[in-house]
């Protein structure tokens, strides 16, 4: 799907990757370099927790993206009338005791388990980025109690 969208946007995946890298520089993502549209492993594709947090801060200002990153469950209906329920893969969005209000998950062989969480505590929001985890939800649950009050 990502390659199809890239081709629609830029004519080819390669041109889309050029556009992604240009945009990363404009956004100040100094340690990010894209090599493909899908985000799948590539030795030439890199980023850092700092850059991912900066990108999250930017995209959370876009209401449509913020809504999708914070919606635990949604329903969609196909053109043929079939309704399907979709569940957010960030499991901490599903618990009422969690202070996680939005997030994104990802896992690849090279990156391990990754987790981006937008956390709200006492009216303030924090971005927590976990990369190369073996237990992203366990790691996140260890971080949540030590956020500033």
Short mmCIF file of N, CA and C in Angstrom, two decimals:
data_model
loop_
_atom_site.label_atom_id
_atom_site.label_comp_id
_atom_site.label_asym_id
_atom_site.label_seq_id
_atom_site.Cartn_x
_atom_site.Cartn_y
_atom_site.Cartn_z
N UNK A 1 0.83 -1.20 0.00
CA UNK A 1 0.00 0.00 0.00
C UNK A 1 0.87 1.26 0.00
N UNK A 2 1.96 1.24 0.78
CA UNK A 2 2.84 2.41 0.85
C UNK A 2 3.47 2.71 -0.51
N UNK A 3 3.86 1.67 -1.22
CA UNK A 3 4.48 1.87 -2.54
C UNK A 3 3.44 2.42 -3.52
N UNK A 4 2.23 1.93 -3.46
CA UNK A 4 1.16 2.42 -4.33
C UNK A 4 0.89 3.90 -4.05
N UNK A 5 0.81 4.26 -2.79
CA UNK A 5 0.61 5.68 -2.45
C UNK A 5 1.79 6.53 -2.89
N UNK A 6 3.00 6.00 -2.74
CA UNK A 6 4.20 6.73 -3.17
C UNK A 6 4.16 6.98 -4.67
N UNK A 7 3.80 5.96 -5.42
CA UNK A 7 3.72 6.12 -6.89
C UNK A 7 2.64 7.13 -7.27
N UNK A 8 1.51 7.09 -6.58
CA UNK A 8 0.44 8.04 -6.86
C UNK A 8 0.90 9.47 -6.56
N UNK A 9 1.59 9.64 -5.45
CA UNK A 9 2.04 10.96 -5.02
C UNK A 9 3.15 11.53 -5.90
N UNK A 10 4.16 10.70 -6.21
CA UNK A 10 5.38 11.22 -6.84
C UNK A 10 5.74 10.58 -8.18
N UNK A 11 4.96 9.62 -8.61
CA UNK A 11 5.25 8.96 -9.89
C UNK A 11 6.07 7.70 -9.75
N UNK A 12 6.89 7.61 -8.70
CA UNK A 12 7.68 6.41 -8.44
C UNK A 12 8.04 6.38 -6.96
N UNK A 13 8.39 5.20 -6.49
CA UNK A 13 8.82 5.11 -5.09
C UNK A 13 10.11 5.89 -4.88
N UNK A 14 11.03 5.82 -5.83
CA UNK A 14 12.30 6.54 -5.69
C UNK A 14 12.08 8.05 -5.56
N UNK A 15 11.22 8.61 -6.38
CA UNK A 15 10.94 10.04 -6.30
C UNK A 15 10.26 10.39 -4.97
N UNK A 16 9.42 9.50 -4.49
CA UNK A 16 8.77 9.73 -3.20
C UNK A 16 9.79 9.73 -2.07
N UNK A 17 10.75 8.81 -2.12
CA UNK A 17 11.80 8.75 -1.11
C UNK A 17 12.63 10.04 -1.12
N UNK A 18 12.92 10.56 -2.30
CA UNK A 18 13.62 11.84 -2.39
C UNK A 18 12.79 12.93 -1.69
N UNK A 19 11.49 12.94 -1.96
CA UNK A 19 10.61 13.94 -1.34
C UNK A 19 10.56 13.75 0.19
N UNK A 20 10.52 12.51 0.64
CA UNK A 20 10.52 12.24 2.09
C UNK A 20 11.80 12.76 2.74
N UNK A 21 12.93 12.51 2.11
CA UNK A 21 14.21 12.97 2.66
C UNK A 21 14.30 14.49 2.65
N UNK A 22 13.80 15.13 1.61
CA UNK A 22 13.77 16.59 1.57
C UNK A 22 12.91 17.13 2.71
N UNK A 23 11.74 16.53 2.90
CA UNK A 23 10.82 16.97 3.96
C UNK A 23 11.45 16.75 5.34
N UNK A 24 12.15 15.64 5.52
CA UNK A 24 12.82 15.37 6.80
C UNK A 24 13.80 16.48 7.14
N UNK A 25 14.53 16.94 6.14
CA UNK A 25 15.49 18.02 6.37
C UNK A 25 14.77 19.32 6.74
N UNK A 26 13.67 19.63 6.05
CA UNK A 26 12.90 20.84 6.35
C UNK A 26 12.38 20.80 7.79
N UNK A 27 11.99 19.61 8.25
CA UNK A 27 11.45 19.45 9.60
C UNK A 27 12.54 19.39 10.67
N UNK A 28 13.80 19.40 10.26
CA UNK A 28 14.89 19.37 11.22
C UNK A 28 15.26 17.99 11.71
N UNK A 29 14.88 16.97 10.96
CA UNK A 29 15.20 15.59 11.34
C UNK A 29 16.60 15.28 10.84
N UNK A 30 17.59 15.71 11.59
CA UNK A 30 18.99 15.66 11.15
C UNK A 30 19.56 14.25 11.04
N UNK A 31 19.01 13.32 11.78
CA UNK A 31 19.57 11.96 11.79
C UNK A 31 18.65 10.95 11.12
N UNK A 32 17.74 11.43 10.30
CA UNK A 32 16.80 10.55 9.62
C UNK A 32 17.11 10.51 8.13
N UNK A 33 17.14 9.30 7.59
CA UNK A 33 17.30 9.11 6.16
C UNK A 33 16.40 7.95 5.74
N UNK A 34 15.54 8.22 4.76
CA UNK A 34 14.62 7.20 4.25
C UNK A 34 15.22 6.54 3.01
N UNK A 35 14.95 5.24 2.87
CA UNK A 35 15.42 4.48 1.71
C UNK A 35 14.27 3.81 0.96
N UNK A 36 13.09 3.76 1.59
CA UNK A 36 11.92 3.18 0.93
C UNK A 36 10.66 3.80 1.53
N UNK A 37 9.55 3.59 0.87
CA UNK A 37 8.30 4.20 1.31
C UNK A 37 7.63 3.44 2.44
N UNK A 38 7.94 2.16 2.58
CA UNK A 38 7.22 1.31 3.53
C UNK A 38 7.75 1.37 4.95
N UNK A 39 9.01 1.77 5.12
CA UNK A 39 9.61 1.74 6.44
C UNK A 39 10.21 0.40 6.80
N UNK A 40 10.19 -0.53 5.85
CA UNK A 40 10.80 -1.83 6.12
C UNK A 40 12.32 -1.70 6.15
N UNK A 41 12.96 -2.70 6.75
CA UNK A 41 14.40 -2.64 6.99
C UNK A 41 15.22 -2.36 5.74
N UNK A 42 16.20 -1.49 5.91
CA UNK A 42 17.22 -1.19 4.91
C UNK A 42 18.41 -0.62 5.66
N UNK A 43 19.59 -1.04 5.33
CA UNK A 43 20.78 -0.52 6.02
C UNK A 43 20.93 0.98 5.83
N UNK A 44 20.37 1.52 4.75
CA UNK A 44 20.48 2.96 4.48
C UNK A 44 19.31 3.77 5.05
N UNK A 45 18.43 3.12 5.79
CA UNK A 45 17.28 3.81 6.38
C UNK A 45 17.50 3.92 7.88
N UNK A 46 17.60 5.15 8.38
CA UNK A 46 17.92 5.36 9.78
C UNK A 46 17.11 6.49 10.39
N UNK A 47 17.01 6.47 11.70
CA UNK A 47 16.42 7.58 12.44
C UNK A 47 16.86 7.44 13.89
N UNK A 48 16.43 8.38 14.71
CA UNK A 48 16.76 8.39 16.12
C UNK A 48 15.49 8.66 16.93
N UNK A 49 15.51 8.34 18.22
CA UNK A 49 14.35 8.69 19.06
C UNK A 49 14.04 10.19 19.02
N UNK A 50 15.08 11.04 19.00
CA UNK A 50 14.88 12.49 18.95
C UNK A 50 14.12 12.88 17.69
N UNK A 51 14.56 12.37 16.54
CA UNK A 51 13.89 12.72 15.29
C UNK A 51 12.46 12.18 15.25
N UNK A 52 12.25 10.99 15.76
CA UNK A 52 10.90 10.43 15.77
C UNK A 52 9.99 11.25 16.68
N UNK A 53 10.52 11.71 17.81
CA UNK A 53 9.73 12.57 18.70
C UNK A 53 9.40 13.90 18.03
N UNK A 54 10.37 14.49 17.32
CA UNK A 54 10.10 15.73 16.59
C UNK A 54 9.02 15.53 15.53
N UNK A 55 9.11 14.43 14.79
CA UNK A 55 8.11 14.14 13.76
C UNK A 55 6.73 13.94 14.39
N UNK A 56 6.68 13.22 15.51
CA UNK A 56 5.40 13.01 16.20
C UNK A 56 4.80 14.34 16.67
N UNK A 57 5.64 15.21 17.20
CA UNK A 57 5.17 16.53 17.64
C UNK A 57 4.57 17.31 16.47
N UNK A 58 5.21 17.21 15.31
CA UNK A 58 4.72 17.90 14.12
C UNK A 58 3.38 17.30 13.65
N UNK A 59 3.32 15.98 13.49
CA UNK A 59 2.10 15.38 12.93
C UNK A 59 0.92 15.43 13.89
N UNK A 60 1.17 15.50 15.20
CA UNK A 60 0.06 15.58 16.14
C UNK A 60 -0.65 16.93 16.06
N UNK A 61 -0.07 17.89 15.36
CA UNK A 61 -0.75 19.18 15.13
C UNK A 61 -1.74 19.10 13.97
N UNK A 62 -1.73 17.99 13.25
CA UNK A 62 -2.65 17.79 12.13
C UNK A 62 -3.84 16.99 12.66
N UNK A 63 -5.02 17.61 12.77
CA UNK A 63 -6.14 16.96 13.45
C UNK A 63 -6.48 15.56 12.93
N UNK A 64 -6.45 15.36 11.62
CA UNK A 64 -6.80 14.05 11.07
C UNK A 64 -5.83 12.96 11.52
N UNK A 65 -4.55 13.30 11.58
CA UNK A 65 -3.54 12.32 12.01
C UNK A 65 -3.64 12.10 13.52
N UNK A 66 -3.79 13.18 14.28
CA UNK A 66 -3.91 13.06 15.73
C UNK A 66 -5.09 12.18 16.10
N UNK A 67 -6.20 12.35 15.39
CA UNK A 67 -7.39 11.53 15.67
C UNK A 67 -7.11 10.05 15.40
N UNK A 68 -6.46 9.75 14.28
CA UNK A 68 -6.19 8.36 13.95
C UNK A 68 -5.19 7.73 14.92
N UNK A 69 -4.23 8.52 15.39
CA UNK A 69 -3.23 7.98 16.32
C UNK A 69 -3.79 7.79 17.72
N UNK A 70 -4.96 8.37 18.00
CA UNK A 70 -5.53 8.28 19.34
C UNK A 70 -6.83 7.48 19.42
N UNK A 71 -7.32 6.98 18.31
CA UNK A 71 -8.57 6.23 18.29
C UNK A 71 -8.30 4.75 18.56
N UNK A 72 -8.79 4.23 19.69
CA UNK A 72 -8.51 2.82 20.01
C UNK A 72 -9.20 1.83 19.08
N UNK A 73 -10.45 2.11 18.70
CA UNK A 73 -11.23 1.20 17.86
C UNK A 73 -12.05 2.02 16.88
N UNK A 74 -12.13 1.55 15.65
CA UNK A 74 -12.95 2.21 14.63
C UNK A 74 -13.59 1.15 13.76
N UNK A 75 -14.65 1.51 13.08
CA UNK A 75 -15.31 0.62 12.12
C UNK A 75 -15.23 1.24 10.74
N UNK A 76 -15.02 0.40 9.76
CA UNK A 76 -15.05 0.84 8.36
C UNK A 76 -16.01 -0.06 7.61
N UNK A 77 -16.58 0.49 6.55
CA UNK A 77 -17.50 -0.28 5.72
C UNK A 77 -17.00 -0.24 4.28
N UNK A 78 -16.91 -1.41 3.68
CA UNK A 78 -16.43 -1.51 2.31
C UNK A 78 -17.49 -1.01 1.34
N UNK A 79 -17.09 -0.81 0.08
CA UNK A 79 -18.04 -0.40 -0.95
C UNK A 79 -19.14 -1.45 -1.11
N UNK A 80 -18.83 -2.69 -0.78
CA UNK A 80 -19.81 -3.77 -0.87
C UNK A 80 -20.70 -3.90 0.35
N UNK A 81 -20.52 -3.02 1.34
CA UNK A 81 -21.38 -3.01 2.51
C UNK A 81 -20.91 -3.86 3.67
N UNK A 82 -19.72 -4.42 3.60
CA UNK A 82 -19.19 -5.24 4.69
C UNK A 82 -18.51 -4.32 5.71
N UNK A 83 -18.94 -4.41 6.97
CA UNK A 83 -18.38 -3.60 8.04
C UNK A 83 -17.34 -4.41 8.81
N UNK A 84 -16.23 -3.73 9.09
CA UNK A 84 -15.13 -4.38 9.80
C UNK A 84 -14.67 -3.48 10.94
N UNK A 85 -14.38 -4.08 12.08
CA UNK A 85 -13.86 -3.33 13.21
C UNK A 85 -12.34 -3.38 13.18
N UNK A 86 -11.72 -2.21 13.37
CA UNK A 86 -10.26 -2.11 13.41
C UNK A 86 -9.85 -1.69 14.82
N UNK A 87 -8.80 -2.32 15.32
CA UNK A 87 -8.32 -2.02 16.66
C UNK A 87 -6.90 -1.48 16.58
N UNK A 88 -6.62 -0.37 17.27
CA UNK A 88 -5.28 0.22 17.30
C UNK A 88 -4.31 -0.81 17.89
N UNK A 89 -3.13 -0.92 17.31
CA UNK A 89 -2.16 -1.91 17.77
C UNK A 89 -1.43 -1.49 19.04
N UNK A 90 -1.53 -0.23 19.44
CA UNK A 90 -0.90 0.23 20.69
C UNK A 90 -1.82 -0.17 21.84
N UNK A 91 -1.48 -1.27 22.52
CA UNK A 91 -2.39 -1.84 23.51
C UNK A 91 -2.65 -0.93 24.70
N UNK A 92 -1.74 0.01 25.00
CA UNK A 92 -1.97 0.89 26.15
C UNK A 92 -3.04 1.94 25.87
N UNK A 93 -3.47 2.08 24.63
CA UNK A 93 -4.60 2.97 24.33
C UNK A 93 -5.93 2.35 24.73
N UNK A 94 -5.93 1.06 24.99
CA UNK A 94 -7.17 0.36 25.30
C UNK A 94 -7.48 0.29 26.80
N UNK A 95 -6.54 0.68 27.65
CA UNK A 95 -6.76 0.59 29.10
C UNK A 95 -7.14 1.93 29.69
N UNK A 96 -8.11 1.94 30.57
CA UNK A 96 -8.57 3.19 31.17
C UNK A 96 -7.58 3.73 32.19
N UNK A 97 -6.68 2.88 32.73
CA UNK A 97 -5.70 3.35 33.70
C UNK A 97 -4.48 3.98 33.05
N UNK A 98 -4.33 3.84 31.76
CA UNK A 98 -3.13 4.33 31.07
C UNK A 98 -3.24 5.82 30.79
N UNK A 99 -2.10 6.50 30.86
CA UNK A 99 -2.05 7.92 30.52
C UNK A 99 -1.64 8.12 29.06
N UNK A 100 -1.55 7.03 28.29
CA UNK A 100 -1.22 7.11 26.86
C UNK A 100 -2.45 7.58 26.12
N UNK A 101 -2.31 8.67 25.35
CA UNK A 101 -3.45 9.23 24.62
C UNK A 101 -3.34 9.05 23.11
N UNK A 102 -2.16 8.66 22.62
CA UNK A 102 -1.96 8.43 21.19
C UNK A 102 -0.67 7.64 21.02
N UNK A 103 -0.53 7.02 19.86
CA UNK A 103 0.71 6.30 19.65
C UNK A 103 0.79 5.60 18.32
N UNK A 104 1.93 4.92 18.14
CA UNK A 104 2.22 4.17 16.92
C UNK A 104 3.14 3.03 17.30
N UNK A 105 2.87 1.87 16.75
CA UNK A 105 3.73 0.71 16.97
C UNK A 105 4.43 0.35 15.67
N UNK A 106 5.47 -0.45 15.79
CA UNK A 106 6.16 -0.97 14.62
C UNK A 106 7.16 -2.02 15.06
N UNK A 107 7.36 -3.01 14.21
CA UNK A 107 8.33 -4.06 14.50
C UNK A 107 8.96 -4.53 13.20
N UNK A 108 10.27 -4.56 13.16
CA UNK A 108 11.00 -5.20 12.06
C UNK A 108 12.15 -5.97 12.68
N UNK A 109 12.75 -6.84 11.90
CA UNK A 109 13.88 -7.62 12.42
C UNK A 109 15.01 -6.70 12.89
N UNK A 110 15.35 -5.69 12.10
CA UNK A 110 16.48 -4.81 12.45
C UNK A 110 16.13 -3.86 13.59
N UNK A 111 14.91 -3.34 13.61
CA UNK A 111 14.54 -2.33 14.61
C UNK A 111 14.01 -2.94 15.90
N UNK A 112 13.63 -4.19 15.87
CA UNK A 112 13.00 -4.79 17.04
C UNK A 112 11.62 -4.20 17.25
N UNK A 113 11.13 -4.34 18.47
CA UNK A 113 9.83 -3.76 18.81
C UNK A 113 10.00 -2.27 19.06
N UNK A 114 9.20 -1.45 18.39
CA UNK A 114 9.26 0.00 18.55
C UNK A 114 7.91 0.50 19.03
N UNK A 115 7.94 1.57 19.80
CA UNK A 115 6.70 2.11 20.35
C UNK A 115 6.84 3.61 20.53
N UNK A 116 5.95 4.35 19.91
CA UNK A 116 5.83 5.79 20.10
C UNK A 116 4.58 6.01 20.94
N UNK A 117 4.71 6.73 22.04
CA UNK A 117 3.57 7.00 22.91
C UNK A 117 3.50 8.49 23.20
N UNK A 118 2.30 9.03 23.07
CA UNK A 118 2.02 10.39 23.53
C UNK A 118 1.31 10.19 24.87
N UNK A 119 1.91 10.72 25.92
CA UNK A 119 1.43 10.50 27.28
C UNK A 119 0.99 11.83 27.85
N UNK A 120 -0.14 11.82 28.55
CA UNK A 120 -0.61 13.04 29.20
C UNK A 120 -0.63 12.83 30.71
N UNK A 121 0.09 13.69 31.40
CA UNK A 121 0.15 13.66 32.86
C UNK A 121 -0.06 15.08 33.38
N UNK A 122 -1.05 15.27 34.24
CA UNK A 122 -1.28 16.57 34.90
C UNK A 122 -1.35 17.72 33.90
N UNK A 123 -2.04 17.49 32.77
CA UNK A 123 -2.25 18.53 31.77
C UNK A 123 -1.08 18.76 30.83
N UNK A 124 0.02 18.02 30.98
CA UNK A 124 1.18 18.16 30.09
C UNK A 124 1.31 16.91 29.25
N UNK A 125 1.79 17.09 28.03
CA UNK A 125 2.01 15.95 27.14
C UNK A 125 3.49 15.68 26.96
N UNK A 126 3.83 14.39 26.90
CA UNK A 126 5.19 13.94 26.72
C UNK A 126 5.22 12.95 25.56
N UNK A 127 6.32 12.94 24.83
CA UNK A 127 6.52 11.96 23.77
C UNK A 127 7.57 10.97 24.27
N UNK A 128 7.23 9.70 24.23
CA UNK A 128 8.15 8.64 24.64
C UNK A 128 8.38 7.74 23.43
N UNK A 129 9.65 7.55 23.06
CA UNK A 129 10.01 6.73 21.90
C UNK A 129 10.88 5.57 22.37
N UNK A 130 10.44 4.37 22.09
CA UNK A 130 11.21 3.17 22.41
C UNK A 130 11.59 2.48 21.11
N UNK A 131 12.87 2.22 20.93
CA UNK A 131 13.37 1.50 19.76
C UNK A 131 14.17 0.29 20.23
N UNK A 132 14.23 -0.73 19.41
CA UNK A 132 15.04 -1.93 19.68
C UNK A 132 14.65 -2.62 20.99
N UNK A 133 13.38 -2.62 21.32
CA UNK A 133 12.92 -3.24 22.56
C UNK A 133 12.64 -4.73 22.33
N UNK A 134 12.79 -5.49 23.39
CA UNK A 134 12.35 -6.89 23.38
C UNK A 134 10.99 -7.03 24.05
N UNK A 135 10.55 -5.95 24.74
CA UNK A 135 9.29 -5.98 25.47
C UNK A 135 8.77 -4.55 25.58
N UNK A 136 8.27 -4.00 24.48
CA UNK A 136 7.94 -2.57 24.44
C UNK A 136 6.90 -2.15 25.47
N UNK A 137 5.89 -2.97 25.74
CA UNK A 137 4.87 -2.56 26.71
C UNK A 137 5.39 -2.67 28.14
N UNK A 138 6.20 -3.66 28.41
CA UNK A 138 6.85 -3.74 29.72
C UNK A 138 7.77 -2.56 29.94
N UNK A 139 8.57 -2.22 28.91
CA UNK A 139 9.46 -1.06 29.02
C UNK A 139 8.65 0.22 29.23
N UNK A 140 7.57 0.38 28.48
CA UNK A 140 6.75 1.59 28.59
C UNK A 140 6.12 1.68 29.99
N UNK A 141 5.65 0.57 30.51
CA UNK A 141 5.05 0.58 31.85
C UNK A 141 6.07 0.90 32.94
N UNK A 142 7.35 0.62 32.69
CA UNK A 142 8.40 1.01 33.65
C UNK A 142 8.68 2.51 33.56
N UNK A 143 8.48 3.11 32.38
CA UNK A 143 8.74 4.54 32.19
C UNK A 143 7.60 5.39 32.74
N UNK A 144 6.37 4.97 32.56
CA UNK A 144 5.21 5.80 32.93
C UNK A 144 5.24 6.31 34.36
N UNK A 145 5.59 5.51 35.36
CA UNK A 145 5.57 6.04 36.72
C UNK A 145 6.65 7.09 37.01
N UNK A 146 7.66 7.22 36.19
CA UNK A 146 8.74 8.18 36.49
C UNK A 146 8.62 9.49 35.73
N UNK A 147 7.53 9.67 34.98
CA UNK A 147 7.33 10.97 34.31
C UNK A 147 7.11 12.06 35.35
N UNK A 148 7.53 13.28 35.05
CA UNK A 148 7.37 14.38 36.03
C UNK A 148 5.91 14.60 36.39
N UNK A 149 5.69 14.99 37.63
CA UNK A 149 4.32 15.29 38.07
C UNK A 149 4.06 16.77 38.07
#
